[in-house]
mmCIF file of C-alpha atoms in Angstrom:
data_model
loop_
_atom_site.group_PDB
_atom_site.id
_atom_site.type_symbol
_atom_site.label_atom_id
_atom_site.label_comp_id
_atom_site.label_asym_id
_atom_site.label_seq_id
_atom_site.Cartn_x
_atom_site.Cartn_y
_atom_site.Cartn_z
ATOM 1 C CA UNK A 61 -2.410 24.695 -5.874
ATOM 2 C CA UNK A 62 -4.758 25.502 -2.762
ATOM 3 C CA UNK A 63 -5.896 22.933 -0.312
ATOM 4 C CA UNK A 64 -9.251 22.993 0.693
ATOM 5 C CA UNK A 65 -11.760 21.488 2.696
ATOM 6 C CA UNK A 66 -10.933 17.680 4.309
ATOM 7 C CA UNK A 67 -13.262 14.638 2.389
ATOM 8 C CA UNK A 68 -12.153 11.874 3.669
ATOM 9 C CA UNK A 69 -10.442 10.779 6.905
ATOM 10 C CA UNK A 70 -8.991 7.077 7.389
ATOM 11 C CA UNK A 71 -7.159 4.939 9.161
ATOM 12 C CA UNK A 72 -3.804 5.954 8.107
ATOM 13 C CA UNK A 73 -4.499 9.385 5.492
ATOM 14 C CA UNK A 74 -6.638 12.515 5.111
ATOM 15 C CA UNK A 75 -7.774 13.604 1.854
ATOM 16 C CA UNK A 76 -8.551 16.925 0.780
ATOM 17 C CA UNK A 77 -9.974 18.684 -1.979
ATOM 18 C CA UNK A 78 -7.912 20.965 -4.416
ATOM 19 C CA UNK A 79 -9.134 23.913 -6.412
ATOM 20 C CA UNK A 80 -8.116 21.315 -9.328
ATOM 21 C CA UNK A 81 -10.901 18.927 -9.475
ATOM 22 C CA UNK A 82 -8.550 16.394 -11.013
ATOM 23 C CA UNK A 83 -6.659 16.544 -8.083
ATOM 24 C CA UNK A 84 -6.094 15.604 -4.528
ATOM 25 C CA UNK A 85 -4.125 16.335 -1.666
ATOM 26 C CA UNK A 86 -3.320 13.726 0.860
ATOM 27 C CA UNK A 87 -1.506 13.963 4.386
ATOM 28 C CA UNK A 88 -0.335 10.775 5.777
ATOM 29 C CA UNK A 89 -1.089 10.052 9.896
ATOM 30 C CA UNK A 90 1.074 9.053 12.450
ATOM 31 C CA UNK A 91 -1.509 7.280 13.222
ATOM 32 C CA UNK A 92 -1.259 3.232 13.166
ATOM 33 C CA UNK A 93 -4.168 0.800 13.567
ATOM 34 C CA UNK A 94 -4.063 -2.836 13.126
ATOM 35 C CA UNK A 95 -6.571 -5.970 13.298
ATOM 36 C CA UNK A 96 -9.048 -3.926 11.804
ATOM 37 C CA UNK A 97 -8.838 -0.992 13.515
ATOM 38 C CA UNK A 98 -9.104 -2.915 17.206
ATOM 39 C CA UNK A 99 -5.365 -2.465 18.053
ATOM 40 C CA UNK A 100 -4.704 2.079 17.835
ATOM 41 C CA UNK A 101 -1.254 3.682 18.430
ATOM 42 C CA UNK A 102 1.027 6.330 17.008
ATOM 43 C CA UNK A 103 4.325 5.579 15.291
ATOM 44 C CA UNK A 104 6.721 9.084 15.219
ATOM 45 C CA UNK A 105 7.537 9.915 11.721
ATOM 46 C CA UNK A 106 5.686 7.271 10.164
ATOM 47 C CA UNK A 107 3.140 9.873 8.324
ATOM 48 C CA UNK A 108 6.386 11.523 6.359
ATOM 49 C CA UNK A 109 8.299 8.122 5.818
ATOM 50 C CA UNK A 110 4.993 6.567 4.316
ATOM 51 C CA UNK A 111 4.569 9.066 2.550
ATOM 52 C CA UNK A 112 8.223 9.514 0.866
ATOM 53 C CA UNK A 113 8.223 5.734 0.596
ATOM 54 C CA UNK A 114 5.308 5.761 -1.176
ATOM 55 C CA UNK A 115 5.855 8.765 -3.577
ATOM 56 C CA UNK A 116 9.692 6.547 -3.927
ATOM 57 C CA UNK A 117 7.437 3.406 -5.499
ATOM 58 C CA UNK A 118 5.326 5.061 -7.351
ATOM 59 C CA UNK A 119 7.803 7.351 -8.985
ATOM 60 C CA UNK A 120 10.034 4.015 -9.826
ATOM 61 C CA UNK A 121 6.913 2.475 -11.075
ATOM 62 C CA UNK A 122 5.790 5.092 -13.094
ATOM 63 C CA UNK A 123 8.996 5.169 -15.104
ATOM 64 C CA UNK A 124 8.401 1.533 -15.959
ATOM 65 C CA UNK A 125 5.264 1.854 -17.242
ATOM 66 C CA UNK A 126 2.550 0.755 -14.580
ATOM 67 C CA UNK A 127 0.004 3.692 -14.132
ATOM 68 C CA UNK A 128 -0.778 5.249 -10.924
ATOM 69 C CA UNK A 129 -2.263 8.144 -9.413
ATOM 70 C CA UNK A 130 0.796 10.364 -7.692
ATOM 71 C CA UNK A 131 1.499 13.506 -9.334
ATOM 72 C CA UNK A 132 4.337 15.137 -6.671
ATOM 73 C CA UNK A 133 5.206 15.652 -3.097
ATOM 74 C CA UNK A 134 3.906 19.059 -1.817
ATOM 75 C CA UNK A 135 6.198 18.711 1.273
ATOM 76 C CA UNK A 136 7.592 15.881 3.401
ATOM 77 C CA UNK A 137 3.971 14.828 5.014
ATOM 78 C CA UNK A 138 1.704 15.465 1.889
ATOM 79 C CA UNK A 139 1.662 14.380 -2.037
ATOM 80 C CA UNK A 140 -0.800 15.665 -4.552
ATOM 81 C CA UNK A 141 -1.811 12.803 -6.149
ATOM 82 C CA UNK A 142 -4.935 12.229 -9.184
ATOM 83 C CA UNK A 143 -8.707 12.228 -8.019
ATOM 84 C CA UNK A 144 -9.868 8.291 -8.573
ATOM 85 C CA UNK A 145 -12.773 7.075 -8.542
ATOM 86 C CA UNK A 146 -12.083 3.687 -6.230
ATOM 87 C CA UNK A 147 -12.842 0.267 -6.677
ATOM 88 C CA UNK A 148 -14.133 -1.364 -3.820
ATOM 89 C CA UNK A 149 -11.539 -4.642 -4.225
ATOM 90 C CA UNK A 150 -8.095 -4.727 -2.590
ATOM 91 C CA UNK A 151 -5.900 -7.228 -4.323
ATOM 92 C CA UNK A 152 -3.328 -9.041 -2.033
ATOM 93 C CA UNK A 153 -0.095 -10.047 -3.909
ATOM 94 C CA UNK A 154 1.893 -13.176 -1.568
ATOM 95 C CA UNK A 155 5.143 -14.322 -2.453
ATOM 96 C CA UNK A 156 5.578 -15.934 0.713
ATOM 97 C CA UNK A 157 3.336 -17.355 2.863
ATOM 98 C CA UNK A 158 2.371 -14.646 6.249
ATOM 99 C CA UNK A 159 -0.130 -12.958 8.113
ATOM 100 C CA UNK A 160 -3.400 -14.345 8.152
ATOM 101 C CA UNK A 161 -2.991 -16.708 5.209
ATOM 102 C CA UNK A 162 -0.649 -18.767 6.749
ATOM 103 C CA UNK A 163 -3.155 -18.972 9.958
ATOM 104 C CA UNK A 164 -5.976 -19.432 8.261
ATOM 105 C CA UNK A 165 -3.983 -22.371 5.844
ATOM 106 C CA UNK A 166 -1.462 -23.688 8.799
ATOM 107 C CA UNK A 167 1.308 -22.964 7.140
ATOM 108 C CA UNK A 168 4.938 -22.614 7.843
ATOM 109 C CA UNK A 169 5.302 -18.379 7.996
ATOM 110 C CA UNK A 170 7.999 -17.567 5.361
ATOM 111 C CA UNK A 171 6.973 -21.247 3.242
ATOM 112 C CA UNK A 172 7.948 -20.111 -0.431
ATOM 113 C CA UNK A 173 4.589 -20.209 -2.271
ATOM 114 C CA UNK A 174 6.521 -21.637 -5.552
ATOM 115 C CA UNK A 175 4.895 -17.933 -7.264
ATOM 116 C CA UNK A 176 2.613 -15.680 -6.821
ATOM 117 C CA UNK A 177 -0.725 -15.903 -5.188
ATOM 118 C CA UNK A 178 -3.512 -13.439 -5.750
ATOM 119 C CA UNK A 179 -6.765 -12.959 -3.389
ATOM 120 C CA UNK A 180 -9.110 -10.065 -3.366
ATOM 121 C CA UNK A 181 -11.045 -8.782 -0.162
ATOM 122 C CA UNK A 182 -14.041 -6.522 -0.460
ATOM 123 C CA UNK A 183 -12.858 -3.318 1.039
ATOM 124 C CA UNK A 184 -15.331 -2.358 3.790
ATOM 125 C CA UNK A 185 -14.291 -1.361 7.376
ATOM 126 C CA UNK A 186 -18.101 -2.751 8.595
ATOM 127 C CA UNK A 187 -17.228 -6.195 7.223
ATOM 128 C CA UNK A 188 -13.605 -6.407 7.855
ATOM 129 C CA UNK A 189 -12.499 -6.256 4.455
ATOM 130 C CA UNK A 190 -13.469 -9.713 4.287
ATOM 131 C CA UNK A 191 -12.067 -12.168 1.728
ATOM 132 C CA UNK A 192 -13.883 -12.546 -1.984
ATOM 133 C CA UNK A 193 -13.436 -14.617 -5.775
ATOM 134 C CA UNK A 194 -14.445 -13.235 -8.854
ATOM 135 C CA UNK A 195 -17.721 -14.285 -8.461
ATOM 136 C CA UNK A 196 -18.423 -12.429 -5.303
ATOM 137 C CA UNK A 197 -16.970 -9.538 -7.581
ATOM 138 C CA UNK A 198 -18.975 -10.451 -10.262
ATOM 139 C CA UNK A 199 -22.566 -10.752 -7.685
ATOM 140 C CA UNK A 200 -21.627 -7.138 -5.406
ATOM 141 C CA UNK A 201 -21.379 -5.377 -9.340
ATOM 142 C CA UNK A 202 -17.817 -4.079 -7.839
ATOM 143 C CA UNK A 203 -15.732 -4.324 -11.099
ATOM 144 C CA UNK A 204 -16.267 -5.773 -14.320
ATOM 145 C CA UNK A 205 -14.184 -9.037 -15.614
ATOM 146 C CA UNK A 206 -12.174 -7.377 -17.859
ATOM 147 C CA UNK A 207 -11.654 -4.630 -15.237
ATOM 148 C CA UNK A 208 -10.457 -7.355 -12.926
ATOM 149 C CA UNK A 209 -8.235 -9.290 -14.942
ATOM 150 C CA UNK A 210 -6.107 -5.577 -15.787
ATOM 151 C CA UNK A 211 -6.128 -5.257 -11.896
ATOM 152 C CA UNK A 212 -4.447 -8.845 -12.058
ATOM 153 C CA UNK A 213 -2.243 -7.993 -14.590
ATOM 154 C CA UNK A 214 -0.671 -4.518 -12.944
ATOM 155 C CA UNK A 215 -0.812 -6.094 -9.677
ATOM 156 C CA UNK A 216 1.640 -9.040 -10.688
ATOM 157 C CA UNK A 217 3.416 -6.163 -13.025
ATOM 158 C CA UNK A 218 3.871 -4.267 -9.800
ATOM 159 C CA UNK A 219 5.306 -7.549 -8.059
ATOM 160 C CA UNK A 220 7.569 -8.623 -10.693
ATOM 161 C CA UNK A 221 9.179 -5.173 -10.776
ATOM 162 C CA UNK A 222 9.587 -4.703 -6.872
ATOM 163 C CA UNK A 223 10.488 -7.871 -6.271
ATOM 164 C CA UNK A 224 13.537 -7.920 -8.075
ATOM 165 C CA UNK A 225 14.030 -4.173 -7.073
ATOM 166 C CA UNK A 226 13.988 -4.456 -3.222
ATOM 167 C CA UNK A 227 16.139 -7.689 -3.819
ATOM 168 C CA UNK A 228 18.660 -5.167 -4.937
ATOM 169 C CA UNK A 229 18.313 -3.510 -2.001
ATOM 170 C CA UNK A 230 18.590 -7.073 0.490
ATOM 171 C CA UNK A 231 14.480 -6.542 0.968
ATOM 172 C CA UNK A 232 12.037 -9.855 0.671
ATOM 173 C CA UNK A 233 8.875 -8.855 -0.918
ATOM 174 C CA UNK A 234 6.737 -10.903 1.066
ATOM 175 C CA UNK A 235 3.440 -9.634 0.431
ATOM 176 C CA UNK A 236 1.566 -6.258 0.041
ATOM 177 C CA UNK A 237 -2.181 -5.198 -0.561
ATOM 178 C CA UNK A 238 -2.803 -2.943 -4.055
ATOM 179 C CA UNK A 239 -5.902 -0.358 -4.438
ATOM 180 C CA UNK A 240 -7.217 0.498 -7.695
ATOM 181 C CA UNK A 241 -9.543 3.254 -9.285
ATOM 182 C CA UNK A 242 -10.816 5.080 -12.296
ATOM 183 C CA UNK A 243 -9.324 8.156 -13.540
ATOM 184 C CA UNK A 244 -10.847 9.533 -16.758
ATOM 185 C CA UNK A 245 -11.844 6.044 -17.943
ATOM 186 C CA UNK A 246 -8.422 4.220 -17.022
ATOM 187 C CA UNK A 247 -7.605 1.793 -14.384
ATOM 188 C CA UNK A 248 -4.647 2.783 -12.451
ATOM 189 C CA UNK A 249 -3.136 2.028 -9.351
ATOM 190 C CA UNK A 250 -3.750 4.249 -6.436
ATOM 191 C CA UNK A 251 -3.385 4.409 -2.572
ATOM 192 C CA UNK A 252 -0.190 3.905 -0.879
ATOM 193 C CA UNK A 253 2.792 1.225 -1.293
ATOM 194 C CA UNK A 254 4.338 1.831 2.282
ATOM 195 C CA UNK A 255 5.596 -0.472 5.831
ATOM 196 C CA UNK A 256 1.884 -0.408 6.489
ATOM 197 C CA UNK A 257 0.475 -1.945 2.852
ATOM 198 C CA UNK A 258 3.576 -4.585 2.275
ATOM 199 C CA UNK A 259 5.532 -7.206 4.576
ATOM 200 C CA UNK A 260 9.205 -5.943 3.955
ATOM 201 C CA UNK A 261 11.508 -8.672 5.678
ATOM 202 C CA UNK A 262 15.581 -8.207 5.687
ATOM 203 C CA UNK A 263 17.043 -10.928 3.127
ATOM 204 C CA UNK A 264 19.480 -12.290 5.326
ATOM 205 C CA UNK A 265 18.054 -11.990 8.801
ATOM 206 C CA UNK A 266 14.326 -12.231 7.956
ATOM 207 C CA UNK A 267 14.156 -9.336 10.494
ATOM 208 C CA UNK A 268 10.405 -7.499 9.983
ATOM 209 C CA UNK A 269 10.844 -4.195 8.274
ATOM 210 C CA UNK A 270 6.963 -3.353 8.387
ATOM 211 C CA UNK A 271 3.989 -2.674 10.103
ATOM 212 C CA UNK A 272 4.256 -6.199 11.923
ATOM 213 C CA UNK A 273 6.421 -5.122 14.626
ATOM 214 C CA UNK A 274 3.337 -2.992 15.577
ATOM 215 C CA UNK A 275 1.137 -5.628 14.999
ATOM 216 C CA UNK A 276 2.865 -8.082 16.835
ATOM 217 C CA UNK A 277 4.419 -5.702 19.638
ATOM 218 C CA UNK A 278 7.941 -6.479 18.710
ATOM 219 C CA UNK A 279 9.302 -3.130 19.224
ATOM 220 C CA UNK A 280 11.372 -0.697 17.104
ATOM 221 C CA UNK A 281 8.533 0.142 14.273
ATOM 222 C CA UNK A 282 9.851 3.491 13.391
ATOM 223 C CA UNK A 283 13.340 2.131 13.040
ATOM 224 C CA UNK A 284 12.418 -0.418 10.663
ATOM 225 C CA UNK A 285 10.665 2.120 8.550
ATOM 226 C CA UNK A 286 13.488 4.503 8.894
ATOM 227 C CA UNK A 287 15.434 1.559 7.563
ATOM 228 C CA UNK A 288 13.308 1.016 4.548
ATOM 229 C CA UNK A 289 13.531 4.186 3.335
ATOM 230 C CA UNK A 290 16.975 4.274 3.946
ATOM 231 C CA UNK A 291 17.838 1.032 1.903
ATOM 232 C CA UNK A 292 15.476 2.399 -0.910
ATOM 233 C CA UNK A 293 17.410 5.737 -1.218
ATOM 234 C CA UNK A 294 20.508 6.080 0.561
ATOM 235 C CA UNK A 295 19.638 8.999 2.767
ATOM 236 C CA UNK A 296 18.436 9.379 6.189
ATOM 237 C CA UNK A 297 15.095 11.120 7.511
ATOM 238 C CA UNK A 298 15.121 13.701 10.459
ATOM 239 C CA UNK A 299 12.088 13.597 12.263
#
């Protein structure tokens, strides 16, 4: 497999093109952004722990049936995973209440939401991903109903399944942000599951295992992702 020239840079990845065309290779950043991109810093390590984390989920997921787009790790920094054609909707996933829903709601951070709650933003970096229903969906032409509803229906898949897994493993699930996209006519799940897409909190301590020790200045960010992936496989990382 060859790696060829960059398409995409983001906040956190950069994509490249393959001489597969069903295929792409991605190399996860150091880099860390926050607030939309206003707050910029670099976290040590964090490209190759995001990167095993992720390739970690989606491996675990994979073998219970919810389809996504990683194929294999190339090395420690970079995965090949399936070319998608993306959806512009990011579904959020909140077991507990956190992050801007419980400022924008005033509530309690950490109130138990007695189940699931789903919202969808309308990924765009100009408008700040902002917030959208299914009627928004429905108005932009993003995704069909039907497409929507199997979005729904992988993304609370996905949360049954690591919710009870990272309990295991004395992890809260407290919420996390899913991308989707087409590959050869199916929906599957794509993107990362990483620190930086989910709220990881210890289940004793409520310590922050995530990207809100960045956000929130609280110090030790590549520990607690160091930590993560330790809990999730036992081994260490040497950076």
């Amino acid at each position: 497999m060859k790696k060829l020239e960059q398409l995409y840079e983001g906040k956190a990845k950069k994509v490249y093109k393959t001489d597969n065309e069903d295929l792409l290779w991605v190399e996860y950043k150091d880099d860390a952004t926050a607030f939309n991109g206003t707050k910029k810093g670099t976290i040590v390590g964090k490209g190759v722990l995001n990167n095993l984390i992720s390739a970690h989920f989606f491996q675990m997921l994979a073998e219970k049936g919810v389809p996504n787009h990683f194929v294999e790790l190339v090395n420690e920094q970079e995965q090949l995973v399936k070319a998608l054609d993306i959806i512009q909707v990011e579904i959020i996933v909140r077991n507990l209440a956190a992050g801007s829903m419980a400022k924008r709601l005033g509530m309690e951070e950490g109130m138990d939401l007695g189940g699931p709650v789903v919202d969808y933003c309308y990924k765009s970096d100009e408008l700040g991903d902002p917030l959208i229903n299914d009627d928004h969906i429905r108005a932009l032409n993003l995704a069909l109903p039907e497409q929507i509803q199997t979005i729904r229906e992988i993304a609370l898949k996905v949360n049954s399944i690591l919710t009870n897994y990272l309990a295991d493993k004395g992890i809260i699930l407290v919420d996390y942000k899913l991308e989707f996209g087409f590959h050869k006519g199916e929906v599957i799940l794509g993107d990362e599951i990483s620190p930086d897409t989910c709220r990881f909190w210890d289940s004793e301590t409520r310590e922050k295992l995530d990207k809100d020790r960045f956000r929130r200045d609280l110090g030790g960010v590549d520990e607690a992702y160091k930590e993560i992936y330790r809990r999730l496989t036992g081994k260490e990382v040497k950076l």
